[in-house]
CSV table of C-alpha atoms in Angstrom, one decimal:
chain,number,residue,atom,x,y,z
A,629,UNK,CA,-20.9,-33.1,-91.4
A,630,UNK,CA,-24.7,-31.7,-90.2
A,631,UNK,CA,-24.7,-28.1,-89.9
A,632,UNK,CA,-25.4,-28.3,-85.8
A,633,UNK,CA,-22.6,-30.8,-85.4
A,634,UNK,CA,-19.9,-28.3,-87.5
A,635,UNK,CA,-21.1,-25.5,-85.2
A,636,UNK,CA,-20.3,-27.4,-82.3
A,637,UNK,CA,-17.2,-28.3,-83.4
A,638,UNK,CA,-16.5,-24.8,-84.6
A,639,UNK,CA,-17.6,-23.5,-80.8
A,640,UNK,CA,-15.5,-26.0,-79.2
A,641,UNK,CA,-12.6,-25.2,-81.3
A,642,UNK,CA,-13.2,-21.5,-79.9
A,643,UNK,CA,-13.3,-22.2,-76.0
A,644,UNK,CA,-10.2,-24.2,-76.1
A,645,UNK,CA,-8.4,-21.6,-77.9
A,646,UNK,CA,-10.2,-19.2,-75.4
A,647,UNK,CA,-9.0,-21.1,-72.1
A,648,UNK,CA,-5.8,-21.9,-73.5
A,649,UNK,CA,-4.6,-19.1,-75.8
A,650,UNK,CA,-6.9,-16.1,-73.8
A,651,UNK,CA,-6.4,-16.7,-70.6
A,652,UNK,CA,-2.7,-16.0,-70.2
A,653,UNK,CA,-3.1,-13.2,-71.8
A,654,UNK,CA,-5.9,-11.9,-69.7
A,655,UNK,CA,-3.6,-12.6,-66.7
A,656,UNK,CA,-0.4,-10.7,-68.2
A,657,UNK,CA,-2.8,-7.6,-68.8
A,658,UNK,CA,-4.1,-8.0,-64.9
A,659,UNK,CA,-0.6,-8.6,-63.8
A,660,UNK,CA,0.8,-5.2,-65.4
A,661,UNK,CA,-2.1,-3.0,-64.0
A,662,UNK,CA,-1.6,-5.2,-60.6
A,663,UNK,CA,1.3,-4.0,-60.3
A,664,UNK,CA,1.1,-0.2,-61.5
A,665,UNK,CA,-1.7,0.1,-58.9
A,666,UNK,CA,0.4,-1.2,-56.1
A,667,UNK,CA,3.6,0.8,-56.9
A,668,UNK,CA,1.4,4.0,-57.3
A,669,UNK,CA,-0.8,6.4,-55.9
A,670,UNK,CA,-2.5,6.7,-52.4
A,671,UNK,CA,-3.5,3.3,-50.5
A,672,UNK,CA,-7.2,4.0,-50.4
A,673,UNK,CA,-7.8,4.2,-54.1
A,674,UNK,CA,-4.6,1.8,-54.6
A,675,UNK,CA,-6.6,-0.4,-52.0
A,676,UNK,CA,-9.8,-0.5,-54.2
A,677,UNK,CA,-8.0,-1.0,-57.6
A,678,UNK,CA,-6.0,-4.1,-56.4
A,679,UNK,CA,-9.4,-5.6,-55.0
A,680,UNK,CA,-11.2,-5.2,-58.1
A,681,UNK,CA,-8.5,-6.7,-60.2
A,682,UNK,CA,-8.4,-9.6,-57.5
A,683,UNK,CA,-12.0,-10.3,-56.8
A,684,UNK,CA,-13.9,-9.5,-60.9
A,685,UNK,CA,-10.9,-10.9,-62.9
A,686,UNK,CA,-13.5,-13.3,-64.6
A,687,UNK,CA,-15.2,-10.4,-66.1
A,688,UNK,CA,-12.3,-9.6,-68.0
A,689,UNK,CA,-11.4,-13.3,-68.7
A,690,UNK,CA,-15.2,-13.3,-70.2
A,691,UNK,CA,-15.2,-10.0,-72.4
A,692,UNK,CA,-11.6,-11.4,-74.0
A,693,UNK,CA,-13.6,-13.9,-75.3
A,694,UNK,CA,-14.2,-11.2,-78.0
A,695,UNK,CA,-10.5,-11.6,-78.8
A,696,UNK,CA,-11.5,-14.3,-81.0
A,697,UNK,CA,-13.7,-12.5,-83.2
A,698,UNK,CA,-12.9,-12.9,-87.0
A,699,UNK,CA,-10.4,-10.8,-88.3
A,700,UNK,CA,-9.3,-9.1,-84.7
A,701,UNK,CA,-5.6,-8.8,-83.3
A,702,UNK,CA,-6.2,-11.2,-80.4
A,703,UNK,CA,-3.5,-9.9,-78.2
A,704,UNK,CA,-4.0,-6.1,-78.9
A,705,UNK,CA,-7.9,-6.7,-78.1
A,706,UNK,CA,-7.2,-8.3,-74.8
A,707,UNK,CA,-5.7,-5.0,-73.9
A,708,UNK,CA,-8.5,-2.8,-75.0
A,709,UNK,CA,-11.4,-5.4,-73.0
A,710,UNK,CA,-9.0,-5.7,-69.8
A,711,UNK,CA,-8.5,-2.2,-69.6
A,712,UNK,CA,-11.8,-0.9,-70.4
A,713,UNK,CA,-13.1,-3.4,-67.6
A,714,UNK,CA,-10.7,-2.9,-65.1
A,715,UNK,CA,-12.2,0.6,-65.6
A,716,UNK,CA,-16.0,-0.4,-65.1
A,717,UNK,CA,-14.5,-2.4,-62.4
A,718,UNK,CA,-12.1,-0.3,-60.3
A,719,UNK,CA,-15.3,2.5,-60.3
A,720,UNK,CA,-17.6,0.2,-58.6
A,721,UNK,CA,-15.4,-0.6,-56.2
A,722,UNK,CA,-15.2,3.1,-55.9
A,723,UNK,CA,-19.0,3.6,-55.8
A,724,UNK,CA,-19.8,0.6,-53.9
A,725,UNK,CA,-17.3,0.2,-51.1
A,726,UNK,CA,-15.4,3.1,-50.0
A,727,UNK,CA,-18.5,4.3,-47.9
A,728,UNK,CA,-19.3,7.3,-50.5
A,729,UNK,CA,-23.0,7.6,-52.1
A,730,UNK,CA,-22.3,11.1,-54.0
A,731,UNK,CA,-24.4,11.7,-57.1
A,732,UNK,CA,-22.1,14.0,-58.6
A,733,UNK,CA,-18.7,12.0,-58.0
A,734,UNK,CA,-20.0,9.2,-59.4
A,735,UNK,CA,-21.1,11.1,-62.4
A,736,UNK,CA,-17.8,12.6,-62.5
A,737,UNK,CA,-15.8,9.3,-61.9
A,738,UNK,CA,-17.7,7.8,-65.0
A,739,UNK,CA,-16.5,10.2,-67.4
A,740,UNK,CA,-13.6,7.6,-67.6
A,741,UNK,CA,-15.6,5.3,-69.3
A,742,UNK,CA,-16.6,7.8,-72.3
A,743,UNK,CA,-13.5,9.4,-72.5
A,744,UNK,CA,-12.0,6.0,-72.9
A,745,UNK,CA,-14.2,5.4,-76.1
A,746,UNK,CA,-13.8,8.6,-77.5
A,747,UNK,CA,-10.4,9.8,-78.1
A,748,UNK,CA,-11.6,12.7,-79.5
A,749,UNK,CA,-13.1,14.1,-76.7
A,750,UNK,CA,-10.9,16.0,-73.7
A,751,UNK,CA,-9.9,14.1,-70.4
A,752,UNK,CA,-11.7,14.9,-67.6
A,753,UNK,CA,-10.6,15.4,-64.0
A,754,UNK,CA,-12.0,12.2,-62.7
A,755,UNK,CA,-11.7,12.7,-59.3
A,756,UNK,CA,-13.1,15.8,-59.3
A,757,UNK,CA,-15.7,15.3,-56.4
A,758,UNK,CA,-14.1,12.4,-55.2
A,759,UNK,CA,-12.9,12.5,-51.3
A,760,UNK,CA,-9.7,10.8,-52.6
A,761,UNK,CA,-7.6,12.0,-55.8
A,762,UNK,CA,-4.4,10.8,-56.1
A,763,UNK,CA,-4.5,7.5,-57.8
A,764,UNK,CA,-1.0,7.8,-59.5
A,765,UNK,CA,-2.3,8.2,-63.0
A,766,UNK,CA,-3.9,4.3,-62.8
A,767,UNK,CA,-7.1,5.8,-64.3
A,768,UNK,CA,-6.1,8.1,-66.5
A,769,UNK,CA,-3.8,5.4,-67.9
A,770,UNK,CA,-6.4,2.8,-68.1
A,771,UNK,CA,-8.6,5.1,-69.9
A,772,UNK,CA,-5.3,6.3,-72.3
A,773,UNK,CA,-5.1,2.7,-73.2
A,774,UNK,CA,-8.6,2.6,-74.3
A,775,UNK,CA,-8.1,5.2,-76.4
A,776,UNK,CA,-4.7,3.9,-78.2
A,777,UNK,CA,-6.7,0.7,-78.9
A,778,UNK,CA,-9.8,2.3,-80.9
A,779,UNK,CA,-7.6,4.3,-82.3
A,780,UNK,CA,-6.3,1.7,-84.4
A,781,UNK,CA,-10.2,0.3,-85.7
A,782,UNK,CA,-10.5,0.9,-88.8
A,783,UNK,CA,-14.5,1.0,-88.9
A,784,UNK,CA,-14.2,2.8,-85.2
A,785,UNK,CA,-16.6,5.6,-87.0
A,786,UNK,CA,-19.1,3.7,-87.8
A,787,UNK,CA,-20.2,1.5,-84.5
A,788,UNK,CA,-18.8,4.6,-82.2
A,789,UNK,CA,-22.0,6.7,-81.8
A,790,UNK,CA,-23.0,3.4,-80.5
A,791,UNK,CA,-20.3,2.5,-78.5
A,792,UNK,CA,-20.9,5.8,-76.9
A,793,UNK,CA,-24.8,5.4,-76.5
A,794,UNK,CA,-24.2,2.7,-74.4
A,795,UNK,CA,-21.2,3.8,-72.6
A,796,UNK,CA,-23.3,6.7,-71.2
A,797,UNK,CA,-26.1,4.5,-70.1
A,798,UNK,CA,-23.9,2.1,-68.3
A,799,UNK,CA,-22.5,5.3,-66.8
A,800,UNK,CA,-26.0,6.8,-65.7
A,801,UNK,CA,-26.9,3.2,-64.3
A,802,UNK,CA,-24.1,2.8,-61.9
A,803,UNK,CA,-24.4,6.8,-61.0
A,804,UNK,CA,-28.2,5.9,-59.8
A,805,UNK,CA,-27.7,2.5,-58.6
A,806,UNK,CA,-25.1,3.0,-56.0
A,807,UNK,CA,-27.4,5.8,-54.1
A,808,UNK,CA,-28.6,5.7,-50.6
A,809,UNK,CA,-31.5,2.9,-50.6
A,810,UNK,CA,-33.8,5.7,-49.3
A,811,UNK,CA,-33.3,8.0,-52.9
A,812,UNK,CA,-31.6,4.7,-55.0
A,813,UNK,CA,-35.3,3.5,-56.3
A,814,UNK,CA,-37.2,6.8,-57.2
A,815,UNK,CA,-33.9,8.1,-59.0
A,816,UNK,CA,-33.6,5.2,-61.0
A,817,UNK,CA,-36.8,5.0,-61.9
A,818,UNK,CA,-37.1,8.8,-63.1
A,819,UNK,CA,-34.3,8.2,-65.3
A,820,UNK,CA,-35.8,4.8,-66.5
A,821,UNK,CA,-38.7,5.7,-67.4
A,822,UNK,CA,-37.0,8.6,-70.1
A,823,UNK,CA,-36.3,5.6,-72.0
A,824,UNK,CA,-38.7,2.8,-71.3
A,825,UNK,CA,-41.2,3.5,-73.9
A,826,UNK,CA,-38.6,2.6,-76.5
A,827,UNK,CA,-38.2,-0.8,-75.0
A,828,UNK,CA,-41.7,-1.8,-74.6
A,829,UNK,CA,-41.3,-5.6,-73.8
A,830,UNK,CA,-39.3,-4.6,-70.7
A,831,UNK,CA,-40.0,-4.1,-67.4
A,832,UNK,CA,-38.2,-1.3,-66.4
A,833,UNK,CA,-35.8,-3.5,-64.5
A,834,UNK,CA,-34.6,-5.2,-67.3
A,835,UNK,CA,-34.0,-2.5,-69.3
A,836,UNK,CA,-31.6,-1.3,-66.2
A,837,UNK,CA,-30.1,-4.6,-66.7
A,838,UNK,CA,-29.5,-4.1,-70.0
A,839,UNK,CA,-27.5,-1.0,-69.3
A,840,UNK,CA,-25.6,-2.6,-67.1
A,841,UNK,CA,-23.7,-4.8,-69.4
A,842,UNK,CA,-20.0,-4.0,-71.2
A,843,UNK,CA,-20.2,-7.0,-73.7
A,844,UNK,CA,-22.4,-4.8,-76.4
A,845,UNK,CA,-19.0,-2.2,-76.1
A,846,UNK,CA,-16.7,-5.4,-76.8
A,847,UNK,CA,-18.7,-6.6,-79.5
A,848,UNK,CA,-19.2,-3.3,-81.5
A,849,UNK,CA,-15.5,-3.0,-81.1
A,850,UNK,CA,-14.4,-6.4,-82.3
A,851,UNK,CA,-16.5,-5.6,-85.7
A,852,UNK,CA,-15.2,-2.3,-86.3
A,853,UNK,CA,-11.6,-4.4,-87.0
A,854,UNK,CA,-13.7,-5.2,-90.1
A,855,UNK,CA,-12.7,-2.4,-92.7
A,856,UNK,CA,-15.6,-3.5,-94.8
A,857,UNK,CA,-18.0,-2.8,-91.6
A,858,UNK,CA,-21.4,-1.7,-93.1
A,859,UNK,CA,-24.4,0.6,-91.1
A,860,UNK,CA,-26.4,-2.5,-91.4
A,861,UNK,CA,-24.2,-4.9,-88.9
A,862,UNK,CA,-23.8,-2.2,-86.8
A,863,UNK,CA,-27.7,-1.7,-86.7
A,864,UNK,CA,-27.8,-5.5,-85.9
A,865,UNK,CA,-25.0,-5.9,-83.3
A,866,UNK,CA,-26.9,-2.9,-81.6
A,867,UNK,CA,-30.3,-4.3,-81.5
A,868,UNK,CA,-28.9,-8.1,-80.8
A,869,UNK,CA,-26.6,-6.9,-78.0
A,870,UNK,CA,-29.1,-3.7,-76.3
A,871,UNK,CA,-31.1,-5.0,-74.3
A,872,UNK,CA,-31.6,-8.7,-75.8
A,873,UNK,CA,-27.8,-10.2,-74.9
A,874,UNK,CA,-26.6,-7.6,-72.8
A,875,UNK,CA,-29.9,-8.3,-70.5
A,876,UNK,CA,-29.2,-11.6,-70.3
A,877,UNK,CA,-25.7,-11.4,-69.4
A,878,UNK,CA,-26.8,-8.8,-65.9
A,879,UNK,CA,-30.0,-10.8,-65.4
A,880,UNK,CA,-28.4,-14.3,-65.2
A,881,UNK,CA,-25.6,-11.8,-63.1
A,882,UNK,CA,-28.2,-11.1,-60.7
A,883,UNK,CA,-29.5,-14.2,-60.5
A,884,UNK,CA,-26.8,-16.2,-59.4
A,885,UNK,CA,-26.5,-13.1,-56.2
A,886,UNK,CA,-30.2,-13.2,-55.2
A,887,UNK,CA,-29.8,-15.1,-51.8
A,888,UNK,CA,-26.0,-13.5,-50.8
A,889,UNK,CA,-28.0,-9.8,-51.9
A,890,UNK,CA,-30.7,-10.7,-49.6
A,891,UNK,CA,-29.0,-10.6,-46.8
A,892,UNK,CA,-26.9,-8.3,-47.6
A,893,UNK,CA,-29.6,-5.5,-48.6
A,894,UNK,CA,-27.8,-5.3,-52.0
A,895,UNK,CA,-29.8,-4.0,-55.1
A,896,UNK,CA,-30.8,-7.0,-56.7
A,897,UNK,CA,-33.3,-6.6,-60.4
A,898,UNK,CA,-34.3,-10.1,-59.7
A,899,UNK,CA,-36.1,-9.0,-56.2
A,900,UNK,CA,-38.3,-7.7,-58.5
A,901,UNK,CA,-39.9,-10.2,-59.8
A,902,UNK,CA,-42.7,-11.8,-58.3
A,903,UNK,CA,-42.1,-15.4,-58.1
A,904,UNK,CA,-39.7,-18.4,-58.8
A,905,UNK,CA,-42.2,-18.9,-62.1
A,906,UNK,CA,-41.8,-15.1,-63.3
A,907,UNK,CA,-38.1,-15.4,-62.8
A,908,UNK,CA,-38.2,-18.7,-64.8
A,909,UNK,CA,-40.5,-17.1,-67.3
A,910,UNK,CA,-38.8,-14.3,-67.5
A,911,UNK,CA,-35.1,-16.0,-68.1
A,912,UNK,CA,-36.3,-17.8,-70.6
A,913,UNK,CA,-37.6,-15.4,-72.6
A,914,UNK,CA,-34.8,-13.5,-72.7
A,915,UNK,CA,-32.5,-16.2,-73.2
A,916,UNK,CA,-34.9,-16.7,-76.4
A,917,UNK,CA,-34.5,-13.6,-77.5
A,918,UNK,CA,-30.8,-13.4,-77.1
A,919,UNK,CA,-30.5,-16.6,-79.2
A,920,UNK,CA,-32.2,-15.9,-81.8
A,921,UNK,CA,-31.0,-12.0,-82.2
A,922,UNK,CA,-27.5,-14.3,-82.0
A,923,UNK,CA,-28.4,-16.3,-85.0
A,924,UNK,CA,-29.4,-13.5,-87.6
A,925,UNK,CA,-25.9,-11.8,-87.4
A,926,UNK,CA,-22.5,-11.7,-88.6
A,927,UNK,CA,-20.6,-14.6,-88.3
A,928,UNK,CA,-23.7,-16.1,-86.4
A,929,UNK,CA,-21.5,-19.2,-84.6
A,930,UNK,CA,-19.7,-16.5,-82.9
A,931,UNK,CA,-22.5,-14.9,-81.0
A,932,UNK,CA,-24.1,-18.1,-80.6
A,933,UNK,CA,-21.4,-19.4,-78.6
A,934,UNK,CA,-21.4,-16.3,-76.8
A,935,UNK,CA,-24.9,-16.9,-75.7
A,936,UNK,CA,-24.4,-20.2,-74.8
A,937,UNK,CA,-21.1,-19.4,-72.5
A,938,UNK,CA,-23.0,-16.8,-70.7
A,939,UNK,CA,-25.3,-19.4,-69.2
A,940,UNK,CA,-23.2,-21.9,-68.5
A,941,UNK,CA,-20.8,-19.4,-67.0
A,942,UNK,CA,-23.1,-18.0,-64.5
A,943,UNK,CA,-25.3,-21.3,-63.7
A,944,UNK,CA,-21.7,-23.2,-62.8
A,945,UNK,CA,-21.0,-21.0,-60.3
A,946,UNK,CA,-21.5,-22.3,-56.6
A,947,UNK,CA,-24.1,-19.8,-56.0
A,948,UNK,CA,-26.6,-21.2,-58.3
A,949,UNK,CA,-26.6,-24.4,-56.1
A,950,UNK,CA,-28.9,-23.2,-53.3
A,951,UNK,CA,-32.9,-23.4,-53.6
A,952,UNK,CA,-34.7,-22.2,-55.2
A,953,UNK,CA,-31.7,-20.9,-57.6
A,954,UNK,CA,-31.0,-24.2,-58.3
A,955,UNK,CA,-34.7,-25.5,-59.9
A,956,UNK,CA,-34.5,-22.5,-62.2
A,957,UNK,CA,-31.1,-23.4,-62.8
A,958,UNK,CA,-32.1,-26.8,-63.9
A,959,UNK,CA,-34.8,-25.6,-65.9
A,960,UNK,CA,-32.8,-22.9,-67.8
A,961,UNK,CA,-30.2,-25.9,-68.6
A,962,UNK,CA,-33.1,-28.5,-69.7
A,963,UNK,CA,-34.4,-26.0,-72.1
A,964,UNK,CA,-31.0,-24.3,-73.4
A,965,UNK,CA,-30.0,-28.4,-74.9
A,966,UNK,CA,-27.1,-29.9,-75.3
A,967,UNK,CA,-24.2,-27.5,-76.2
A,968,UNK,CA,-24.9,-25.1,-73.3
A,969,UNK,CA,-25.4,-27.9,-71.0
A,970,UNK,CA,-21.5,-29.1,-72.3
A,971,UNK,CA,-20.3,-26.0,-71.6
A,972,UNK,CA,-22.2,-26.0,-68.6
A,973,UNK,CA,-20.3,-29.3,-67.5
A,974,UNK,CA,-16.9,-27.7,-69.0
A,975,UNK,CA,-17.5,-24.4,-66.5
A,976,UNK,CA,-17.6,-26.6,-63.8
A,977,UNK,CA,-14.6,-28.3,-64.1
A,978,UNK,CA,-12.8,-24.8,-64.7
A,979,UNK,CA,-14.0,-23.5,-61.5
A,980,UNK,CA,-13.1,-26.9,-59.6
A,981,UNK,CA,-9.7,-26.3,-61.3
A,982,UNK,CA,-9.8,-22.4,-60.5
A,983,UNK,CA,-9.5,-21.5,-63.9
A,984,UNK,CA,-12.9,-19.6,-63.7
């Protein structure tokens, strides 16, 4: 068989096994914190956690894709990727909708994300500066399960420096980006700009992007099941994943909210582009760039597919129907071939089914 054709029978052999041996799983993990967050804690904060488990599931049912990874404990990994994202989750919700835009509780509140990687480190009060504080140990259980779940990597050491690099950087983002519009952009920008001349092919709202990903975290984690893990991998997970296929992942993200942001005067990293073409361009390039950091590492199929399912994830969805979303859309899909635009065609039928 042609090397193309035995990848895309090796990818296709992967999303079945992720729709039909994932998925459940994902939904047993959601169903457990479902219910500890409605049995527990005050209704505010009870409130937020049961509408980020409800409304963001499919960022969970995304990252367990890493569940399939070779050599990782499918089930045991689920648990690590659901709780860790129901963390990144609940804490936007948090930031975003309880009518708060404090600096320094947000800070604080995104401790949970580093102590969850790091279970060396002590736990932190993460309500701190929070109006509301009793959640009824849901976060500091979360982020206990986090810690269980490294624990038992055996390469942990090597890819958590990492890990923890862009933990923090996720952390500052969603600190910054959840500000009063009048601060939001200068704030963002100060702290942008401490790290942009590392990234020099980025404007400095891609590299914001790029922060704003978990699937870098997921990935790093999934190799460290490797015993025989070597610097080297980790060096090119990092520099695949940060800021080539974790930009993608927020920029196609983004993309897909442009009009529904509009109007709702939501921060949007698309807005600032110029133009339909410099989105395009833009896109393209770093769907380029993703690819082909996909194809020099580990077990290259994997990541490929990964790539792949990220665009036809977030072009299937409803939103990426209206102009001029759609012609990009199009575009993105004419140039990706004919894998993605399968899975593209596979997405949709998910979403009609409300699998996705």
């Amino acid at each position: 068989m042609p090397p193309s054709l035995t990848a895309t029978a090796s990818s296709l052999t992967l999303l079945t096994k992720f729709i039909r041996e994932v998925f459940p799983l994902v939904d047993h993990e959601l169903d457990n914190w479902h219910s500890y967050a409605t049995e527990h804690g005050m209704r505010e904060l009870a409130d937020q956690a049961l509408a980020s488990i409800q409304s963001k599931k499919f960022h969970c049912q995304g990252g367990s894709v890493y569940s399939l990874y070779k050599g990782v404990p499918t089930r045991d990994f689920v648990r690590l990727v659901v709780a860790l994202q129901t963390i990144s989750d609940y804490l936007d919700n948090l930031c975003d909708r309880a009518g708060i835009a404090d600096e320094a509780a947000f800070r604080q509140l995104h401790l949970a994300m580093t102590d969850a990687l790091d279970p060396d480190r002590p736990v932190s009060d993460y309500y701190a500066a929070y109006p509301y504080k009793d959640d009824g140990g849901y976060l500091p259980k979360l982020v206990m399960t986090c810690r269980q779940e490294v624990a038992k990597l055996p390469s942990y050491h090597l890819v958590k420096t990492e890990i923890l690099r862009q933990a923090e950087l996720y952390s500052e983002l969603q600190t910054y980006k959840h500000l009063e519009s009048s601060v939001r952009e200068e704030k963002m920008l100060t702290w942008i700009n401490r790290h942009l001349p590392d990234y020099p092919e980025l404007t400095p709202w891609e590299f914001a992007a790029a922060t704003g990903s978990t699937l870098g975290m997921f990935m790093l984690s999934a190799a460290a099941h490797n015993p025989s893990l070597t610097p080297q991998a980790v060096s090119q997970i990092a520099a695949a994943y940060f800021p080539w296929i974790n930009g993608l992942h927020i920029l196609l993200d983004y993309f897909i909210d442009e009009a529904e942001d509009r109007l709702g005067g939501d921060l949007n990293f698309v807005f600032y582009y110029t133009s339909p073409e410099e989105t395009l361009a833009r896109l393209t390039y770093f769907t380029e760039q993703a690819r082909t950091q996909a194809h020099g590492l580990p077990e290259a199929a994997f990541p490929q597919t990964v790539v792949d399912g990220l665009l036809a994830m977030y072009l299937s969805d409803p939103k990426a129907d209206v102009a001029p979303t759609r012609a990009i859309r199009d575009s993105l899909l004419r140039a990706a071939g004919l894998y993605p635009r399968l899975m593209y065609r596979l997405c949709r039928l998910l979403r009609k089914k409300n699998l996705l």
